[in-house]
Structure formats: structure tokens, C-alpha cells
Coordinates of C-alpha atoms in Angstrom, one line a residue:
Chain A
X8 CA -19.1 -5.0 -30.4
X9 CA -15.4 -4.1 -30.7
X10 CA -13.4 -4.3 -33.9
X11 CA -9.9 -5.8 -33.9
X12 CA -8.5 -2.3 -34.3
X13 CA -10.4 -1.0 -31.4
X14 CA -9.1 -3.8 -29.2
X15 CA -5.6 -3.1 -30.4
X16 CA -5.9 0.6 -29.8
X17 CA -7.2 0.1 -26.2
X18 CA -4.6 -2.5 -25.2
X19 CA -1.8 -0.4 -26.6
X20 CA -2.9 2.3 -24.1
X21 CA -1.4 0.2 -21.4
X22 CA 2.0 1.5 -22.6
X23 CA 3.0 5.1 -21.8
X24 CA 4.3 5.6 -25.3
X25 CA 0.8 5.2 -26.8
X26 CA -0.9 7.1 -24.0
X27 CA 1.3 10.1 -24.7
X28 CA 0.8 9.8 -28.4
X29 CA -3.0 9.7 -28.2
X30 CA -3.3 11.8 -25.0
X31 CA -5.8 9.2 -23.8
X32 CA -5.8 7.0 -20.7
X33 CA -7.8 4.0 -19.3
X34 CA -9.9 4.0 -16.2
X35 CA -11.6 0.8 -14.9
X36 CA -14.5 0.3 -12.6
X37 CA -17.8 2.1 -11.9
X38 CA -16.5 4.2 -9.0
X39 CA -13.4 5.5 -10.6
X40 CA -15.2 6.3 -13.9
X41 CA -18.0 8.0 -12.0
X42 CA -15.5 10.3 -10.2
X43 CA -13.7 11.1 -13.5
X44 CA -17.1 11.9 -15.1
X45 CA -17.8 14.4 -12.3
X46 CA -14.5 16.2 -12.9
X47 CA -12.9 18.3 -15.6
X48 CA -11.5 15.2 -17.4
X49 CA -13.1 14.8 -20.8
X50 CA -14.7 11.4 -21.6
X51 CA -13.8 9.7 -24.8
X52 CA -15.8 6.4 -24.5
X53 CA -17.2 4.0 -22.0
X54 CA -17.2 0.3 -22.7
X55 CA -19.6 -1.6 -20.5
X56 CA -21.1 -5.1 -20.1
X57 CA -24.0 -3.9 -18.0
X58 CA -26.7 -1.4 -18.5
X59 CA -25.0 0.8 -15.9
X60 CA -26.4 4.2 -15.2
X61 CA -23.9 6.8 -16.4
X62 CA -25.2 10.3 -16.9
X63 CA -23.7 10.7 -20.4
X64 CA -25.1 10.7 -23.9
X65 CA -25.5 7.2 -25.4
X66 CA -23.0 8.2 -28.1
X67 CA -20.3 7.8 -25.4
X68 CA -21.4 4.3 -24.4
X69 CA -20.4 1.0 -26.2
X70 CA -22.0 -2.2 -24.9
X71 CA -19.6 -5.1 -25.0
X72 CA -19.5 -8.7 -24.0
X73 CA -17.7 -10.2 -21.0
X74 CA -15.2 -11.8 -23.4
X75 CA -14.5 -8.5 -25.0
X76 CA -14.1 -6.7 -21.6
X77 CA -11.6 -9.4 -20.6
X78 CA -9.6 -8.7 -23.7
X79 CA -9.2 -5.0 -23.0
X80 CA -9.2 -5.0 -19.2
X81 CA -5.9 -5.0 -17.2
X82 CA -7.6 -6.5 -14.2
X83 CA -7.6 -10.2 -13.4
X84 CA -11.3 -9.8 -12.5
X85 CA -12.6 -7.1 -14.8
X86 CA -15.0 -4.6 -13.3
X87 CA -18.1 -4.4 -15.6
X88 CA -16.8 -1.2 -17.3
X89 CA -13.8 0.4 -18.7
X90 CA -13.5 4.0 -20.0
X91 CA -11.1 6.1 -22.0
X92 CA -10.6 9.7 -20.9
X93 CA -8.5 12.5 -22.4
X94 CA -5.5 13.6 -20.4
X95 CA -5.8 17.1 -19.2
X96 CA -3.3 20.0 -19.2
X97 CA -1.5 20.3 -16.0
X98 CA -1.1 23.7 -14.3
X99 CA 2.4 24.6 -13.0
X100 CA 2.3 24.2 -9.2
X101 CA 1.4 27.2 -7.2
X102 CA 4.3 29.1 -5.5
X103 CA 2.6 29.0 -2.1
X104 CA 1.2 26.4 0.3
X105 CA 2.3 22.9 1.3
X106 CA 3.3 20.5 -1.5
X107 CA 4.6 17.0 -1.9
X108 CA 7.4 16.0 -4.3
X109 CA 8.4 12.5 -5.3
X110 CA 12.0 11.7 -6.2
X111 CA 11.7 8.6 -8.4
X112 CA 8.8 6.7 -6.8
X113 CA 8.4 3.6 -9.1
X114 CA 5.5 1.6 -7.7
X115 CA 2.1 2.4 -9.3
X116 CA 0.3 1.4 -6.0
X117 CA 2.5 3.8 -4.0
X118 CA 1.9 6.7 -6.4
X119 CA -1.9 6.0 -6.3
X120 CA -2.0 5.9 -2.5
X121 CA 0.1 9.1 -2.2
X122 CA -2.3 10.9 -4.6
X123 CA -5.2 9.7 -2.4
X124 CA -3.3 11.0 0.7
X125 CA -2.7 14.4 -0.9
X126 CA -6.4 14.7 -1.6
X127 CA -7.3 13.7 2.0
X128 CA -4.9 16.2 3.5
X129 CA -5.8 19.0 1.1
X130 CA -2.5 19.1 -0.8
X131 CA -3.4 20.1 -4.4
X132 CA 0.1 20.0 -5.9
X133 CA 2.1 16.8 -6.3
X134 CA 5.4 17.3 -8.1
X135 CA 7.1 14.3 -9.6
X136 CA 10.6 13.7 -10.9
X137 CA 10.6 12.6 -14.6
X138 CA 11.6 9.0 -13.5
X139 CA 8.5 8.7 -11.2
X140 CA 5.9 6.2 -12.5
X141 CA 3.4 7.7 -15.0
X142 CA 0.2 9.0 -13.3
X143 CA -1.8 7.7 -16.2
X144 CA -0.5 4.1 -15.7
X145 CA -3.8 2.2 -15.3
X146 CA -2.7 0.8 -12.0
X147 CA -2.1 4.3 -10.7
X148 CA -5.5 5.5 -12.0
X149 CA -7.1 2.5 -10.2
X150 CA -5.3 3.1 -6.9
X151 CA -6.2 6.8 -6.7
X152 CA -9.9 5.9 -6.4
X153 CA -10.9 9.1 -8.1
X154 CA -8.5 11.4 -6.1
X155 CA -6.7 12.0 -9.4
X156 CA -9.5 14.4 -10.3
X157 CA -8.6 16.7 -7.3
X158 CA -4.8 16.6 -7.2
X159 CA -2.6 18.4 -9.8
X160 CA 0.2 16.0 -10.7
X161 CA 3.1 17.8 -12.3
X162 CA 6.1 16.1 -13.9
X163 CA 9.3 18.1 -14.1
X164 CA 13.1 18.0 -13.7
X165 CA 12.9 17.9 -9.9
X166 CA 16.5 19.0 -9.0
X167 CA 16.1 22.0 -11.4
X168 CA 12.6 22.8 -9.9
X169 CA 13.9 22.6 -6.4
X170 CA 17.0 24.8 -7.1
X171 CA 14.6 27.7 -8.0
X172 CA 12.2 27.0 -5.1
X173 CA 12.3 29.5 -2.3
X174 CA 10.4 28.0 0.6
X175 CA 11.6 25.2 2.9
X176 CA 12.5 21.8 1.3
X177 CA 12.0 18.9 3.7
X178 CA 13.2 15.4 3.2
X179 CA 13.0 12.2 5.3
X180 CA 16.4 10.7 6.2
X181 CA 17.4 8.0 8.8
X182 CA 19.6 10.7 10.5
X183 CA 17.0 13.4 10.3
X184 CA 15.4 15.2 13.3
X185 CA 12.5 13.6 15.1
X186 CA 9.4 14.8 13.3
X187 CA 7.4 14.8 16.5
X188 CA 9.7 17.4 18.2
X189 CA 10.1 19.7 15.2
X190 CA 8.7 23.0 14.4
X191 CA 7.2 22.2 11.0
X192 CA 6.6 25.0 8.5
X193 CA 3.1 25.8 7.1
X194 CA 4.5 26.1 3.6
X195 CA 7.1 24.2 1.7
X196 CA 7.8 21.0 -0.1
X197 CA 8.0 17.5 1.5
X198 CA 10.3 15.3 -0.7
X199 CA 9.7 11.6 -0.6
X200 CA 12.3 9.2 -2.0
X201 CA 12.6 6.1 -4.2
X202 CA 11.4 2.8 -2.7
X203 CA 14.8 1.2 -2.7
X204 CA 17.3 4.1 -2.5
X205 CA 15.5 6.9 -0.8
X206 CA 16.2 10.5 -1.8
X207 CA 19.0 10.9 -4.3
X208 CA 22.3 12.6 -3.4
X209 CA 21.6 15.5 -5.8
X210 CA 18.3 16.3 -4.1
X211 CA 19.7 15.7 -0.6
X212 CA 22.0 18.7 -1.1
X213 CA 18.9 20.8 -1.8
X214 CA 17.0 19.8 1.3
X215 CA 16.9 22.5 3.9
X216 CA 15.4 20.4 6.8
X217 CA 16.1 16.7 7.3
X218 CA 13.3 15.0 9.2
X219 CA 12.8 11.4 10.5
X220 CA 9.9 9.3 11.8
X221 CA 11.3 7.7 15.0
X222 CA 11.1 3.9 15.4
X223 CA 9.6 2.5 18.6
X224 CA 9.8 -0.8 20.4
X225 CA 12.6 -2.8 22.0
X226 CA 14.2 -4.3 18.9
X227 CA 14.1 -1.4 16.4
X228 CA 15.1 -3.7 13.6
X229 CA 12.4 -2.6 11.1
X230 CA 14.4 -1.4 8.2
X231 CA 12.1 1.2 6.8
X232 CA 8.6 2.2 6.3
X233 CA 6.9 1.9 2.9
X234 CA 7.0 5.3 1.1
X235 CA 3.2 5.6 1.1
X236 CA 2.8 4.9 4.9
X237 CA 5.7 7.3 5.6
X238 CA 3.9 10.0 3.6
X239 CA 0.7 9.3 5.5
X240 CA 2.5 9.9 8.9
X241 CA 4.3 13.0 7.7
X242 CA 1.2 14.7 6.2
X243 CA -0.7 13.9 9.4
X244 CA 2.0 15.5 11.4
X245 CA 2.0 18.6 9.3
X246 CA -1.8 19.0 9.4
X247 CA -2.7 17.9 12.9
X248 CA -2.5 21.4 14.4
X249 CA -4.3 23.2 11.6
Chain B
X29 CA 17.3 -30.4 -9.5
X30 CA 13.7 -30.6 -8.5
X31 CA 11.5 -33.7 -8.9
X32 CA 7.9 -33.3 -10.2
X33 CA 6.7 -34.1 -6.7
X34 CA 8.8 -31.4 -5.1
X35 CA 7.4 -28.8 -7.6
X36 CA 3.9 -30.0 -6.9
X37 CA 4.5 -29.8 -3.1
X38 CA 5.9 -26.3 -3.3
X39 CA 3.2 -24.9 -5.6
X40 CA 0.5 -26.4 -3.5
X41 CA 1.8 -24.3 -0.6
X42 CA 0.3 -21.3 -2.3
X43 CA -3.0 -22.5 -1.0
X44 CA -3.9 -22.1 2.7
X45 CA -5.3 -25.6 2.9
X46 CA -1.9 -27.2 2.1
X47 CA 0.1 -24.7 4.2
X48 CA -2.1 -25.6 7.2
X49 CA -1.8 -29.3 6.5
X50 CA 2.0 -29.2 6.2
X51 CA 2.6 -26.3 8.7
X52 CA 5.0 -24.9 6.1
X53 CA 5.0 -21.6 4.3
X54 CA 6.9 -20.0 1.4
X55 CA 9.2 -16.9 1.6
X56 CA 10.9 -15.4 -1.5
X57 CA 13.9 -13.1 -2.0
X58 CA 17.2 -12.8 -0.2
X59 CA 16.2 -10.1 2.2
X60 CA 13.0 -11.8 3.6
X61 CA 14.7 -15.2 3.8
X62 CA 17.7 -13.7 5.7
X63 CA 15.4 -12.0 8.2
X64 CA 13.5 -15.3 8.8
X65 CA 16.8 -17.1 9.2
X66 CA 17.8 -14.6 12.0
X67 CA 14.5 -15.3 13.8
X68 CA 12.9 -18.2 15.6
X69 CA 11.3 -19.5 12.5
X70 CA 12.7 -22.9 11.6
X71 CA 14.1 -23.4 8.1
X72 CA 12.9 -26.3 6.0
X73 CA 14.8 -25.7 2.7
X74 CA 16.3 -23.0 0.5
X75 CA 16.0 -23.3 -3.2
X76 CA 18.4 -20.9 -5.0
X77 CA 19.7 -20.3 -8.5
X78 CA 22.8 -18.5 -7.2
X79 CA 25.6 -19.3 -4.9
X80 CA 24.1 -17.0 -2.3
X81 CA 25.8 -16.7 1.0
X82 CA 23.4 -18.1 3.6
X83 CA 24.7 -19.0 7.0
X84 CA 23.1 -22.5 7.1
X85 CA 24.4 -26.1 6.6
X86 CA 24.5 -27.1 2.9
X87 CA 21.9 -29.8 3.7
X88 CA 19.4 -27.0 3.7
X89 CA 20.3 -25.7 0.3
X90 CA 19.1 -27.0 -3.1
X91 CA 20.6 -25.4 -6.2
X92 CA 18.0 -25.1 -8.9
X93 CA 17.9 -23.6 -12.4
X94 CA 16.1 -20.3 -13.4
X95 CA 13.5 -22.4 -15.2
X96 CA 12.8 -24.4 -12.0
X97 CA 12.6 -21.2 -9.9
X98 CA 10.1 -19.8 -12.3
X99 CA 8.0 -22.9 -11.9
X100 CA 7.8 -22.7 -8.1
X101 CA 7.9 -18.9 -7.7
X102 CA 4.8 -16.7 -7.3
X103 CA 6.6 -13.6 -8.5
X104 CA 6.5 -12.4 -12.1
X105 CA 10.2 -11.7 -11.7
X106 CA 11.5 -14.4 -9.4
X107 CA 14.1 -13.3 -6.9
X108 CA 17.0 -15.7 -7.1
X109 CA 15.8 -17.7 -4.1
X110 CA 12.8 -19.2 -2.5
X111 CA 12.7 -20.9 0.9
X112 CA 10.3 -23.0 2.9
X113 CA 9.9 -22.4 6.7
X114 CA 8.0 -24.1 9.4
X115 CA 5.1 -22.1 10.8
X116 CA 5.5 -21.3 14.5
X117 CA 3.2 -21.6 17.4
X118 CA 1.6 -18.3 18.3
X119 CA 1.4 -17.0 21.8
X120 CA -1.9 -15.7 23.0
X121 CA -1.6 -11.9 23.1
X122 CA -0.5 -10.3 26.3
X123 CA -3.2 -8.7 28.5
X124 CA -1.4 -5.3 28.7
X125 CA 0.0 -2.8 26.3
X126 CA -1.2 -1.3 23.0
X127 CA -2.4 -3.7 20.3
X128 CA -4.0 -3.6 16.9
X129 CA -6.9 -5.8 15.8
X130 CA -8.1 -6.4 12.2
X131 CA -11.7 -7.0 11.5
X132 CA -11.7 -8.8 8.2
X133 CA -8.8 -7.2 6.3
X134 CA -8.7 -9.1 3.0
X135 CA -5.8 -7.6 1.0
X136 CA -2.5 -9.4 1.5
X137 CA -0.5 -6.2 0.8
X138 CA -2.5 -4.3 3.4
X139 CA -1.9 -7.0 6.1
X140 CA 1.8 -7.1 5.2
X141 CA 2.1 -3.3 5.5
X142 CA 0.2 -3.3 8.8
X143 CA 2.6 -5.9 10.2
X144 CA 5.5 -3.8 9.1
X145 CA 3.8 -0.7 10.8
X146 CA 3.2 -2.7 14.0
X147 CA 6.9 -3.6 14.0
X148 CA 8.0 0.0 13.5
X149 CA 5.8 1.3 16.3
X150 CA 6.7 -1.4 18.7
X151 CA 3.3 -3.2 18.7
X152 CA 4.1 -6.8 19.3
X153 CA 0.5 -8.2 19.2
X154 CA -1.7 -8.1 16.1
X155 CA -5.0 -9.8 16.6
X156 CA -6.9 -10.9 13.4
X157 CA -10.5 -12.0 12.9
X158 CA -10.8 -15.4 11.4
X159 CA -11.8 -13.9 8.0
X160 CA -8.7 -11.8 7.8
X161 CA -6.3 -12.9 5.0
X162 CA -3.8 -15.6 6.1
X163 CA -0.5 -14.2 7.5
X164 CA 1.3 -17.1 5.7
X165 CA -0.1 -16.1 2.3
X166 CA 3.1 -15.6 0.2
X167 CA 2.1 -12.1 -0.7
X168 CA 1.7 -11.2 2.9
X169 CA 5.1 -12.8 3.8
X170 CA 6.6 -10.7 1.0
X171 CA 5.0 -7.4 2.0
X172 CA 6.2 -7.8 5.6
X173 CA 9.8 -7.5 4.6
X174 CA 10.9 -9.6 7.6
X175 CA 8.7 -7.8 10.2
X176 CA 6.8 -11.1 10.5
X177 CA 9.6 -12.3 12.7
X178 CA 8.9 -9.6 15.3
X179 CA 5.1 -9.4 15.4
X180 CA 2.9 -12.0 17.0
X181 CA -0.1 -12.5 14.7
X182 CA -2.9 -14.2 16.5
X183 CA -6.1 -15.4 14.7
X184 CA -9.2 -15.7 16.8
X185 CA -13.0 -15.2 17.0
X186 CA -12.6 -11.4 17.3
X187 CA -16.0 -10.4 18.7
X188 CA -15.6 -13.2 21.4
X189 CA -12.1 -12.0 22.2
X190 CA -13.2 -8.3 22.5
X191 CA -16.2 -9.2 24.7
X192 CA -13.7 -10.5 27.3
X193 CA -11.3 -7.7 26.8
X194 CA -11.1 -5.2 29.7
X195 CA -9.1 -2.2 28.4
X196 CA -10.3 0.5 25.9
X197 CA -11.4 -0.7 22.5
X198 CA -10.9 2.0 19.8
X199 CA -12.3 2.0 16.3
X200 CA -12.2 4.4 13.4
X201 CA -15.6 5.7 12.1
X202 CA -16.6 8.5 9.9
X203 CA -18.5 10.0 12.8
X204 CA -15.8 9.4 15.4
X205 CA -14.0 12.1 17.5
X206 CA -11.1 14.0 15.8
X207 CA -8.1 11.8 16.7
X208 CA -5.8 14.9 17.0
X209 CA -8.0 16.4 19.8
X210 CA -8.4 13.2 21.8
X211 CA -6.9 12.0 25.0
X212 CA -5.6 8.6 23.7
X213 CA -5.0 5.8 26.2
X214 CA -1.6 4.2 26.6
X215 CA -3.1 0.7 26.5
X216 CA -5.9 -0.8 24.6
X217 CA -6.8 -2.2 21.2
X218 CA -7.1 -0.2 18.0
X219 CA -9.6 -2.0 15.7
X220 CA -9.2 -1.5 11.9
X221 CA -12.0 -2.6 9.6
X222 CA -12.5 -4.3 6.3
X223 CA -11.4 -2.5 3.1
X224 CA -14.9 -2.1 1.7
X225 CA -17.2 -2.2 4.7
X226 CA -15.2 -0.9 7.6
X227 CA -15.8 -2.2 11.1
X228 CA -18.7 -4.7 11.3
X229 CA -21.9 -3.9 13.3
X230 CA -21.1 -6.6 15.8
X231 CA -17.7 -5.2 16.6
X232 CA -19.0 -1.5 16.5
X233 CA -21.1 -2.3 19.6
X234 CA -18.0 -3.4 21.5
X235 CA -16.0 -0.3 20.6
X236 CA -15.6 2.0 23.7
X237 CA -14.1 5.0 21.9
X238 CA -14.9 6.1 18.3
X239 CA -12.1 8.0 16.6
X240 CA -11.7 9.6 13.2
X241 CA -8.9 11.0 11.1
X242 CA -10.1 14.4 9.9
X243 CA -10.1 15.4 6.3
X244 CA -8.5 18.6 5.1
X245 CA -8.8 20.8 2.0
X246 CA -11.6 22.8 0.4
X247 CA -13.4 19.9 -1.3
X248 CA -13.2 17.1 1.2
X249 CA -14.5 14.6 -1.3
X250 CA -11.9 11.8 -0.7
X251 CA -14.1 8.9 0.3
X252 CA -11.7 7.1 2.6
X253 CA -8.1 6.4 3.4
X254 CA -6.7 3.0 2.6
X255 CA -6.7 0.8 5.8
X256 CA -2.9 0.6 5.9
X257 CA -2.3 4.3 5.6
X258 CA -5.1 4.9 8.2
X259 CA -3.3 2.5 10.5
X260 CA 0.0 4.4 9.9
X261 CA -1.6 7.7 10.9
X262 CA -3.3 6.3 14.0
X263 CA -0.3 4.5 15.3
X264 CA 1.8 7.6 14.8
X265 CA -0.7 9.6 16.8
X266 CA -0.7 7.1 19.7
X267 CA 3.1 7.0 19.8
X268 CA 4.1 10.6 19.1
X269 CA 4.1 11.7 22.8
X270 CA 5.9 8.6 24.1

């Protein structure tokens, strides 16, 4: 059973303001919750309609009805369980290694997919501009499929961070050099830009190597690649010779 | 002004049954409509709240109110204009060249992104199993960003098609050979599988070369890549030496 106040508390967590205030975020679905339980995220409470097997003390589990789940879930088709976890402290990114930075990526699905890609390609630091969508947005948590537990997502004033950064800063631009013909560094930051506007002028000035994914085919009219698919291609190209 | 019947007709087109019956589909937003107008898709009607500059006879333009647009639009934030286009006849895929086939891809965003990727990498034939999401689903049309006009999307009995196919058939499997170390053919079909289940057993038997995108990093716990990002990496790998 959920009280009115509990329902209000959980639904408010859809907003960043309340997440930041309570330092709590929502995760939905068995798979994502299980991955978070196996990580260093601390569980607050699991709400479930089924006798699902979670390896936690029963004090952490609240059984609820389908109707109650529908009230607190963000999904059109709720997923049997929803959990609240405590946000964790983020470590400042390491000074070495290959990293990805996002300059104002706004779509939760894109951020989630990029976190999953970082995890796949062994990139442990993802640096986000302050305008990038919140990593604890429930749609992002959903799209990461648990990769959130293995990638350190760090929000900061990106231009300021890059100005102090000493390794190569790479950015994708229409007029960049063909990525397939480039000598790519083993360490550095790959900056990916906003869905509509690409990389901002301020950050463009800080980029030390402009790269481009070439277009193929007779017509070459495709305007652009989605930022998540472009990230996939670029990370693959950096890692393929490792 | 829209009549009740017009509103009913347009909203019904959200369902495949009515799209197939009328051979008409919905496109939303200035950019997508403009790309479709510049292609061999035939316009039926544009409904717009603004005096947007479309290079078509005024007989094809109906001015509507914001309230009316909200009634016929599928988007949470409607995009100033919505258009109806006639479906076009699809050519059977060519026998030569590199192609992509989808074995039961269900998510409209994934199909749209894959069409955009085919366009970018100069793949003109995309072959879809009959269970793959409909290319004229409005969310697919939206996600293609106009690439739909340049990629030939052909629905067929995929196992039957592949049984008669004479060039290499490649598929991604967890136990496939590292794609970065493979000699990849210039011609053939790359089969991408369903979001949850991958490539079906029936099609697995028809695959002549099993490939895999290797995972990196210390933990290697990422379960899988999203089908659209995997397609991006694979197409990039096929095309990078062209």
C-alpha cells in the first residue's frame, strides 16, 4: 500500500529539482534495478507488484498493486517494479586515458545510449556540460540498461574544464579531417555536440583536432548522423586497433 | 478548417491497417516534409498553422488552427505542419552491392535511425522481415529525417529471401569473429536482429559469416549494444576502406 504522500514524493522525483533536493532517483524494470543493486548505488526502496526475487532485506521491499504502480511509473506500460536509489558522489575524471565530453546533449535517449557505448568501449569518464540532460532523468536511467553503474558521469562548466585540459581535444565537424585516415591519439577527450547545433563556438576554439565521419553513396544528402550513432562510430574507430 | 471526417481520416492513419488501405502516410515537421517534397513521394495535402513557404500549388495547402493541429498530430509538441503523402511502389532489391536486412526490429526509433545510417553509408536497399515495424509508422518517418526518400525499404519473407540469396550473409552474434580482424566482403547482406532476441534460429542457419563487435574495458559487463548503434559500427567498418 502506498500513502498519498508517498505517491506525491515519488512522482515529484520525475523533476530534477526534487531529485537534487532528496538526492534520490527512480529506476524502473527488473533488469535495471538488478544492475543497480549489484553496484555501489545504495537502495532506498523497491516497489513491486510481483513476488520478484531481489536479494535484499524485506524492509526494502513494498508490495503494491498494479493501479498503484501505474500512478508512480513513468512508463506507458509499467514494468512490474520501480525502485528508488540514492545518488552517488561523483569522482572528478581521471587526468589520463580516453574520455567523452558532451556539449549540451538534450535528449535523454541519446545520453542513455552514449553511457551504454562508453561502458561497451571501456570509457569510464563521461564529462557533461551543465546544460546536458540530467543523468538521473528516469528516461536516461532506463536507456542506460544498467551501464550507469560502470560509467562516471561528471557535470561541470565544460569550457572551463577544457581550458585547463592538457591532452588532445577532438571534435566532430562537417569540415573535419576524415576519421578513417587520421592518426588518432590513445588519450584525450572526444567532444560530441548538441543535437541541433553541434559543438558551440566557445568549445570549437578549444578543439585541437577536428574530425569528420565521411559520407558515402552517390547522393550524399543525408544531413547528419544522430549524436549517439556518431559516438558509436567514433569510439569504434578509436578502439579498433587496441 | 478541418471537418470531423477529415480529423477522423488523418488520425486513423496512425494505424497500419488504415495506411495500407488508403496507401497514405503522415509526415510531420517542416524539415521532413520538405525532404519528401523534393523526392519522388507524391504529396496529398499539407496542413499548416503558419504561412510556411512550401513550393507547391495552394490547392495542396490547408491552413488550420493550433487546436486542430494538436488534434491530428502525434507529437506532444506539434511542429507547425503535418502532411499526407502517397506511399510509393518499392523496387525489389538489386542483386549486387552491400545491403542491410532487419530480422524483426520492433522499435520505430531504431528503424528510423537505421534508415538514416543506410543513407549516410550509401546503402540503398534495406530488406525487412514482415514482423519488422512498418516504415510508414509516423515515428519511423519522423526519425528518418528525410532519409526515407533515398533508401528503398523492402518487406519480405526474410528466411525465404535469404535462402535464394547467393552472396555472403553476415550476422552479429556474441560468439562471432572480431569484426576488426575480419576480411569483410564488398558485397553481401548484413543481418541485424531483434532488440530482445537477436537473430532468429531460422536465420542463424542461413548466415555464412558470424561477426561480433568486441567489448573493451576491465569489466566487460555491458550486456549488448542497441541495434542501431551496432549497425552504425558495422557499416562504418565495412565502408572505412572504400
